[in-house]
XYZ file of N, CA and C in Angstrom:
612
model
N 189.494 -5.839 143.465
C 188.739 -4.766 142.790
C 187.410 -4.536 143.511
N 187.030 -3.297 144.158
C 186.163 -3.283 144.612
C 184.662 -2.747 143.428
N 183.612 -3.452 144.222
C 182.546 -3.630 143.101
C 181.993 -2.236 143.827
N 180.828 -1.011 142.675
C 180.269 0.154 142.882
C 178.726 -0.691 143.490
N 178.408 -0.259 144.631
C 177.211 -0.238 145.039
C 176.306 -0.265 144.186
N 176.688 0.561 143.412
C 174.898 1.011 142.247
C 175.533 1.725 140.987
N 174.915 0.841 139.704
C 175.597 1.435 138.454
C 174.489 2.992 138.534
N 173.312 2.856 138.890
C 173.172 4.402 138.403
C 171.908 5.374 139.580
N 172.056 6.301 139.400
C 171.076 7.359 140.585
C 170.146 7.214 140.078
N 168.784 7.203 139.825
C 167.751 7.743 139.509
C 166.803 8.989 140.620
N 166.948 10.354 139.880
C 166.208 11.025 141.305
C 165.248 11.895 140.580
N 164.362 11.992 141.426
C 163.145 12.769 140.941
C 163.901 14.263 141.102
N 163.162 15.131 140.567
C 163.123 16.653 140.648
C 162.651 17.467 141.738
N 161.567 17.960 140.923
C 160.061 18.467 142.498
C 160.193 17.432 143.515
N 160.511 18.664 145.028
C 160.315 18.142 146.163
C 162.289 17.379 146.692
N 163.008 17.162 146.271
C 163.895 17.104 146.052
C 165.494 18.095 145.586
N 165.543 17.919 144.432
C 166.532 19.054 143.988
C 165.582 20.461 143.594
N 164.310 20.790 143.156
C 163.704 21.643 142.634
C 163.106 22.150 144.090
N 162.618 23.489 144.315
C 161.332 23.672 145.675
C 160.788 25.243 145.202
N 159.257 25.623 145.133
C 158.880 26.563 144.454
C 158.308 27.319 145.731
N 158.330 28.579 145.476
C 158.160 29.063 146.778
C 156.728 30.014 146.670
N 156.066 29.256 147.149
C 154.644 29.843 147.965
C 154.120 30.947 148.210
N 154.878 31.879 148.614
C 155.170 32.678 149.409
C 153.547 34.407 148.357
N 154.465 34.495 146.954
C 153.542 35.218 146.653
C 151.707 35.050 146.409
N 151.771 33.687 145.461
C 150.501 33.141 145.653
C 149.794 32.720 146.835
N 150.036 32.649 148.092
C 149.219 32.562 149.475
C 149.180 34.093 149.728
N 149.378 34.953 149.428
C 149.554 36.595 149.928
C 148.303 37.145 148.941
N 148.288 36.529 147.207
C 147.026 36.301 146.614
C 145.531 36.066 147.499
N 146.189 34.842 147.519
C 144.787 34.310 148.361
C 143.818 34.650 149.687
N 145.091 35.149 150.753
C 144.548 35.820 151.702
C 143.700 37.291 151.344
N 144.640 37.869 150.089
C 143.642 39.474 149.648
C 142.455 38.832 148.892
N 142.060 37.409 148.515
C 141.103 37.067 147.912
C 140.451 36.607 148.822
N 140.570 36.366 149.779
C 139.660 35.578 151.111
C 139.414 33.874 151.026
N 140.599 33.283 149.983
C 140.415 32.098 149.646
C 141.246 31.300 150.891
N 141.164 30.054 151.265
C 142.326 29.181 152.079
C 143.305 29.329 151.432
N 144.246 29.392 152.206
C 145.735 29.154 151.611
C 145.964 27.774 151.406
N 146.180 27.837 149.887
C 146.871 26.525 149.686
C 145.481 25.889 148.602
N 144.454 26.526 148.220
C 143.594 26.685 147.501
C 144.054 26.270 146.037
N 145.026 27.327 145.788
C 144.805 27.277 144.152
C 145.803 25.698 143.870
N 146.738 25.194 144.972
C 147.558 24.574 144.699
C 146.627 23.453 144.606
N 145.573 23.323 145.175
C 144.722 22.037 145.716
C 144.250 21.553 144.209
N 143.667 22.909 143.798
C 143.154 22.630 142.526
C 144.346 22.441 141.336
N 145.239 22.686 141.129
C 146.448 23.141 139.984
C 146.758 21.477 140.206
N 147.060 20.642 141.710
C 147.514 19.503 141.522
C 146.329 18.182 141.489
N 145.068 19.070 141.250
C 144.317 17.762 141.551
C 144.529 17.033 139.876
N 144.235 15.751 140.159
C 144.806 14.813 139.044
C 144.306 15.141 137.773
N 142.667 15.600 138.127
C 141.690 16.045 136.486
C 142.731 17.214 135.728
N 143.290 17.920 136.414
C 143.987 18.894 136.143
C 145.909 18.458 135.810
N 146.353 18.528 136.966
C 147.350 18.123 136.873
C 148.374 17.147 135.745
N 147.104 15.615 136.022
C 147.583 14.995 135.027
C 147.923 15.200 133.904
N 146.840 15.480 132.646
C 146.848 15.809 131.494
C 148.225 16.525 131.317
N 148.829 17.520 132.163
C 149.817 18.696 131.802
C 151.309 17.969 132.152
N 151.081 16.467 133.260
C 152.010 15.886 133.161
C 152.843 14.808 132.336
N 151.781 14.420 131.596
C 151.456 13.719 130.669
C 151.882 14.466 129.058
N 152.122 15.587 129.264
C 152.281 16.416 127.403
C 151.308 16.577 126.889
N 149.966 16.387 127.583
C 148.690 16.364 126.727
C 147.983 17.956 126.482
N 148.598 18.482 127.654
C 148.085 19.871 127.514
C 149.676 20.644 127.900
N 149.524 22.315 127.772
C 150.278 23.131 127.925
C 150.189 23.926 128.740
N 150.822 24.818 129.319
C 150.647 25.688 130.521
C 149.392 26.445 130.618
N 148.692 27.324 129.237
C 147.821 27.879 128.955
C 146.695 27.308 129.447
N 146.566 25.844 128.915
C 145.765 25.096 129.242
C 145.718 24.929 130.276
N 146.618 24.579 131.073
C 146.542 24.672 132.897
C 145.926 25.427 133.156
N 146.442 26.893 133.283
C 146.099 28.180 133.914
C 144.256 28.012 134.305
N 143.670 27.401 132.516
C 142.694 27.932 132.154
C 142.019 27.199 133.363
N 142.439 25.467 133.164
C 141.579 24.363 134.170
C 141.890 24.867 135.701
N 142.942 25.679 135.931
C 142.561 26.140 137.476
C 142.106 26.985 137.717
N 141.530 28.296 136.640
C 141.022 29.159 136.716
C 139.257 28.861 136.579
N 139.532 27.999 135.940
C 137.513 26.828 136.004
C 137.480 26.643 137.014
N 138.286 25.757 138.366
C 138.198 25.113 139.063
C 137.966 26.040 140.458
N 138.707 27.496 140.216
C 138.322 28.804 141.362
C 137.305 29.671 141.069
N 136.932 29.643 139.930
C 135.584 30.073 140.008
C 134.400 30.578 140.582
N 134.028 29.483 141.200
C 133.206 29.576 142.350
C 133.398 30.144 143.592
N 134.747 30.523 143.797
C 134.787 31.428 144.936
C 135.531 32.127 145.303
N 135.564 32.771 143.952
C 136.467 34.041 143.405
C 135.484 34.779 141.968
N 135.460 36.376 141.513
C 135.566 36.679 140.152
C 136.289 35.751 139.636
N 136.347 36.124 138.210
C 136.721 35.422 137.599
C 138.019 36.128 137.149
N 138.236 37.260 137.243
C 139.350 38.161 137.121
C 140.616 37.884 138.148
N 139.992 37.217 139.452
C 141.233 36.986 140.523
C 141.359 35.164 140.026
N 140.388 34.543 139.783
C 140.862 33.063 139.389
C 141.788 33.409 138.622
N 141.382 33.887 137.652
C 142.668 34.137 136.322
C 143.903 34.250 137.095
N 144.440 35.553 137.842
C 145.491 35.988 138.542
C 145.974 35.151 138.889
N 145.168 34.114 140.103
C 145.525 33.053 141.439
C 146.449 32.382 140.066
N 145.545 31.860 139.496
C 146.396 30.783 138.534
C 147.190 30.819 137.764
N 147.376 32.266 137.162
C 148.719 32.782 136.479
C 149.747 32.814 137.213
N 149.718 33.228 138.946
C 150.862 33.187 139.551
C 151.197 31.808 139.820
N 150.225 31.361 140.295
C 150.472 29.849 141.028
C 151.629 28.770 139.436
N 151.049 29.050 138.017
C 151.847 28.384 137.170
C 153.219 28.992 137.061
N 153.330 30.103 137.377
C 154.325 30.891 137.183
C 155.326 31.158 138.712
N 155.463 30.482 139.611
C 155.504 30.754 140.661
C 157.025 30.376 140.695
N 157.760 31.344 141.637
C 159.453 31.060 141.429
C 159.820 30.042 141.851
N 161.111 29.552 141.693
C 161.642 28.195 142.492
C 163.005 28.197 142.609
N 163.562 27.635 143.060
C 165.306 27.276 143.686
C 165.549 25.849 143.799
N 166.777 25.520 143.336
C 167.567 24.532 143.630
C 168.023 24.495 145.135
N 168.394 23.446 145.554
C 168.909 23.178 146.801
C 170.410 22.539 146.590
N 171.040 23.824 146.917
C 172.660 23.825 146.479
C 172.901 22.000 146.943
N 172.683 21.644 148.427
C 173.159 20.582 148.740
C 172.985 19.288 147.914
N 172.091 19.310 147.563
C 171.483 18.233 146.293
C 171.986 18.257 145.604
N 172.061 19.545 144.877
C 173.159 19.327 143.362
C 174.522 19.033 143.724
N 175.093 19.544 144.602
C 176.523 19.290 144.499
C 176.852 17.607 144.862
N 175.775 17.164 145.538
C 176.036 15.421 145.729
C 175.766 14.483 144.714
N 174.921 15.282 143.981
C 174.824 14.657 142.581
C 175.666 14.778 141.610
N 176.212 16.446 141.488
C 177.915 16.477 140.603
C 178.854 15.435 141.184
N 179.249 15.081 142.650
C 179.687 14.435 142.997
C 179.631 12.897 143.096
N 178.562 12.290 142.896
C 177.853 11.180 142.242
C 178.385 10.588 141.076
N 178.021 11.599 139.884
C 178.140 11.117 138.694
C 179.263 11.295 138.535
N 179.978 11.088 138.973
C 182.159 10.929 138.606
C 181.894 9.635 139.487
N 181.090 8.939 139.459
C 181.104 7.376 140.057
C 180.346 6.729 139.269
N 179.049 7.065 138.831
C 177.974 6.581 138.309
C 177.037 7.084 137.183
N 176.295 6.519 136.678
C 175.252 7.608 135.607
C 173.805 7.757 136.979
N 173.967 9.536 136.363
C 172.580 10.257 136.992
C 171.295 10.183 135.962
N 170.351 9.943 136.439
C 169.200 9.879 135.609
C 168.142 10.634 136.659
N 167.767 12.272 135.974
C 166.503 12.423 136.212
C 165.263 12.208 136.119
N 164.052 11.639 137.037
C 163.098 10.695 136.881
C 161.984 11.434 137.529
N 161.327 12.509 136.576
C 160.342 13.201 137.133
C 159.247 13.621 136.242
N 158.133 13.400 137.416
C 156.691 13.986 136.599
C 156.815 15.402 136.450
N 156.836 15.617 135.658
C 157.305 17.084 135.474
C 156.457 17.817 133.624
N 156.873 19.535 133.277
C 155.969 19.720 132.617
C 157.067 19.767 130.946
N 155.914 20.026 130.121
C 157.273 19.940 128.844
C 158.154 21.195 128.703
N 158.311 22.467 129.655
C 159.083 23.227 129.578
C 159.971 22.723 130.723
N 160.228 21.963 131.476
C 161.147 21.244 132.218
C 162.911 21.840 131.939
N 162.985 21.684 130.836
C 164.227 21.891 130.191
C 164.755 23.473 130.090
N 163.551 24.148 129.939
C 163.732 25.819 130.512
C 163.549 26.258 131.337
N 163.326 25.419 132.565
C 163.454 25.322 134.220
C 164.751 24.861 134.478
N 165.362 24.213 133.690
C 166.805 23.438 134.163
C 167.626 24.467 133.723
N 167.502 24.777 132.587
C 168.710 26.088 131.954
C 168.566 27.322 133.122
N 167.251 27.716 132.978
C 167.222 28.777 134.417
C 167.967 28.660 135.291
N 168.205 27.040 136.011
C 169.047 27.147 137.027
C 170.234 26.847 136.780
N 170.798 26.786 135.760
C 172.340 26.409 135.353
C 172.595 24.629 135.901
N 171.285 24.122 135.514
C 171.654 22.629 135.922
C 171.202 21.474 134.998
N 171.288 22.164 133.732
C 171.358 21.200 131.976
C 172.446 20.124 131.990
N 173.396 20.050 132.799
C 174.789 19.282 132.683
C 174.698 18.182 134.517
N 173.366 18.491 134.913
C 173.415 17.850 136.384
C 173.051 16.304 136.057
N 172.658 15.993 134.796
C 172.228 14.808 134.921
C 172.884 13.893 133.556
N 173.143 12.767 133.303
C 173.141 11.923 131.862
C 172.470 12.028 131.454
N 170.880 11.847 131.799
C 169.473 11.961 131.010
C 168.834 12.434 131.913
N 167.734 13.140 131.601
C 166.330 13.352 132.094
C 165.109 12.591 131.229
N 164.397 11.972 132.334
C 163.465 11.250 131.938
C 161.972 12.045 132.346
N 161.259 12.825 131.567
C 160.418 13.714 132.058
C 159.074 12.811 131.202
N 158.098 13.208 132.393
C 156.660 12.134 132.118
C 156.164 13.084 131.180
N 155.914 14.302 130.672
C 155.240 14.885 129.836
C 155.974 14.648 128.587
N 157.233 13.921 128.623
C 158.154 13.776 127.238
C 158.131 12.100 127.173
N 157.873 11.438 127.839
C 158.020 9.647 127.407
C 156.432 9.483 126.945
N 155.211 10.235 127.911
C 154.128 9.764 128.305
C 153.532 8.969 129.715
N 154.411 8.727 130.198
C 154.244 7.959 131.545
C 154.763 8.601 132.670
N 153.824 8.562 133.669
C 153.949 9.009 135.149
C 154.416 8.562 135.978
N 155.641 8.461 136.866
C 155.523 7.648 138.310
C 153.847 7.824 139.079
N 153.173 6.603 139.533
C 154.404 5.648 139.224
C 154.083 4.386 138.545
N 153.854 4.538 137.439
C 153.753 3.903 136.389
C 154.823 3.348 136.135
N 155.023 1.917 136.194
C 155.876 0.700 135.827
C 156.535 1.314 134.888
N 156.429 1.985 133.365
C 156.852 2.248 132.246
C 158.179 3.347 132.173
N 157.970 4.269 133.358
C 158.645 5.344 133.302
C 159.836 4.774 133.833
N 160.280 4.014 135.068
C 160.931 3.161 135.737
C 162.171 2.827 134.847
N 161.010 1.709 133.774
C 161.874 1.002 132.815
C 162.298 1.574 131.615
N 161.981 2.881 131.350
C 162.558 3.605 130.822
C 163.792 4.419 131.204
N 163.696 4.887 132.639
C 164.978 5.459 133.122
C 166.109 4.721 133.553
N 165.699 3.117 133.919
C 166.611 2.102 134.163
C 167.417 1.918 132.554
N 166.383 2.057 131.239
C 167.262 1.851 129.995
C 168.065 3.012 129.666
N 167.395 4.048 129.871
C 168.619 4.992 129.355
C 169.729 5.580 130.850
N 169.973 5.006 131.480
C 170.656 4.451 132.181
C 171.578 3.450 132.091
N 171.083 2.048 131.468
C 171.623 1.675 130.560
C 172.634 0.558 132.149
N 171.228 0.588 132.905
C 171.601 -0.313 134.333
C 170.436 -1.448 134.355
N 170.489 -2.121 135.026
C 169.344 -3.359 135.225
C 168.785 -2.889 136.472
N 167.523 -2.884 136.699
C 166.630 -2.329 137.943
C 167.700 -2.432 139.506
N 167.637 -3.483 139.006
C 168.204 -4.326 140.856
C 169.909 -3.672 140.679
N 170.305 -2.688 139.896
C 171.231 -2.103 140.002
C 170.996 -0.720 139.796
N 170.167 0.070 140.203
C 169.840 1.381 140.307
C 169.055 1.809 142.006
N 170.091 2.998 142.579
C 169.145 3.638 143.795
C 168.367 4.761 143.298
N 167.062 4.845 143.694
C 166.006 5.378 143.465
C 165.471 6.268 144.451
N 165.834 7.710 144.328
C 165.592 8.467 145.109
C 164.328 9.902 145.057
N 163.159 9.718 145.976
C 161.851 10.641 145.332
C 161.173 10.695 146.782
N 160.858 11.420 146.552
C 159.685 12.436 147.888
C 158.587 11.866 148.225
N 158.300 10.938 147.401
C 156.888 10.198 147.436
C 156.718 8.848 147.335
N 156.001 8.451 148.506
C 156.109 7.129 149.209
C 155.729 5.898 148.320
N 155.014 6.156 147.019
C 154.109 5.797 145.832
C 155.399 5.333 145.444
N 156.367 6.485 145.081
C 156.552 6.220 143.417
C 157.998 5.488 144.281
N 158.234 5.646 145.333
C 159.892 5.164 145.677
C 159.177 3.396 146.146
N 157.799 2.718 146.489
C 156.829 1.542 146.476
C 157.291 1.057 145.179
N 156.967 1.762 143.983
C 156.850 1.133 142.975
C 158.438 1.274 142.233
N 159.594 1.491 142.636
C 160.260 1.396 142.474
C 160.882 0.091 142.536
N 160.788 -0.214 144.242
C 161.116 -1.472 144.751
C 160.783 -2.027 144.379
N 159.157 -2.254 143.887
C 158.475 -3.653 143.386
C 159.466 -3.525 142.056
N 159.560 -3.117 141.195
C 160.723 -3.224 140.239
C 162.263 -3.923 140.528
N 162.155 -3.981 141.543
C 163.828 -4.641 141.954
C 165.025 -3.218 142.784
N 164.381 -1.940 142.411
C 165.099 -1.135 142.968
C 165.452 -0.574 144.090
N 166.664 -0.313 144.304
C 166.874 0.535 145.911
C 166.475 1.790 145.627
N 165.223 1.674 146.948
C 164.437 2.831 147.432
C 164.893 3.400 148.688
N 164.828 5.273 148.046
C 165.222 6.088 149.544
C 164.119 7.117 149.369
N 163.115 7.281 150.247
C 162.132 8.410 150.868
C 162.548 9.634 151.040
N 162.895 10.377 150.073
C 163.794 11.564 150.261
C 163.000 12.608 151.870
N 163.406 13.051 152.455
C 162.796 13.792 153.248
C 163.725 15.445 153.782
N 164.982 14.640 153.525
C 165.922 16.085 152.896
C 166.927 15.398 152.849
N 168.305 16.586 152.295
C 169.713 16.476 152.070
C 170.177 14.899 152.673
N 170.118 14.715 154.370
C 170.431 13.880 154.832
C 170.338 12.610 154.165
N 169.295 12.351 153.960
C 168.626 11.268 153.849
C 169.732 10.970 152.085
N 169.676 11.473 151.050
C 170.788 11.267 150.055
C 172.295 11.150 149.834
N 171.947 12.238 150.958
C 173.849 11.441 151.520
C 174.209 10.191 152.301
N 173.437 9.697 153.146
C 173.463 8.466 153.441
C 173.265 7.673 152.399
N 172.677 7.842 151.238
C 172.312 6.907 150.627
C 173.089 6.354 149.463
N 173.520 7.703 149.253
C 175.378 7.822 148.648
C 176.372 7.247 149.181
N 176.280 7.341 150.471
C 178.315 7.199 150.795
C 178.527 6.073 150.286
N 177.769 4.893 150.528
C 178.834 3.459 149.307
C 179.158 3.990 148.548
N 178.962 5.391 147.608
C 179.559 5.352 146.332
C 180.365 6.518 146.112
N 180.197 7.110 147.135
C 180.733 8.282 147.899
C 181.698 8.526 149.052
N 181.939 7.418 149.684
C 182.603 6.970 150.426
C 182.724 7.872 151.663
């Protein structure tokens, strides 16, 4: 009887299966005379960011803290804008991701493991990918962030695997660190490739 590599996936979202595209909010910024890549600087800095990853605040509330934060070198009429688009900004799945993950979970349990916001779940229906995972483990819905020890051992339980039997797959060098120190197999997502290798034991 051959034994499964890994009772379960754990994979982040953003940067991975999710990617939001830029494209209108830098076209903002250049008619505002701001750097590109401005409003994002501010939208992800942690004073900001956190709180909204966390469930503590709501999108509104975002908008508002990146529209404080451009202020200074913008009206206050284009901060508003920058930051309405930038929260609102489109995104796509990456066909290749999902389909290795449909293909996955007919081996194993999938667990999504992402800092992510509490409309998460009307980002997933958008893309027709409510059924891509066993659970989603979202930090604005437990309270805990990668890469916070807590979130880990939360997605390892409803998983319903023991650490040192889960691969752990995320974009960020932090949270796939603190994985391992947990006992888990860590992969540095950097694209498609890199998850399919990390699959085939279970994928063959």
């Amino acid at each position: 009887m051959t034994t499964k590599a890994f009772d379960a996936v754990l994979c982040d979202v953003d940067g991975v299966i999710r990617f939001f595209d830029g494209v209108g909010v830098a076209a903002l910024e250049r008619a505002a005379g701001v750097e590109e890549g401005s409003t994002a600087a501010v939208g992800f800095a942690p004073v900001n960011d956190l709180p909204l990853l966390l469930g503590r605040i709501g999108r509104a509330e975002w908008v508002d803290s990146i529209a404080r934060g451009l202020a200074d070198r913008v009206s206050e009429e284009t901060a508003r804008g920058l930051a309405e688009a930038f929260a609102h900004s489109p995104f796509r799945a990456d066909e290749v991701v999902v389909e290795l993950l449909r293909r996955v979970r007919e081996h194993c349990r999938v667990v999504l493991v992402t800092n992510a916001t509490v409309w998460l779940d009307e980002d997933l229906a958008f893309l027709g990918l409510t059924d891509l995972a066993d659970e989603v483990v979202n930090s604005s819905r437990v309270g805990s962030a990668k890469p916070d020890r807590r979130i880990y051992e939360i997605a390892a339980g409803r998983a319903g695997a023991r650490p040192e039997r889960c691969l752990f797959v995320d974009d960020r060098q932090e949270n796939v660190d603190a994985a391992v120190a947990l006992g888990m197999t860590g992969v540095l997502y950097r694209g498609p490739e890199d998850l399919r290798r990390a699959l085939a034991p279970l994928l063959g």
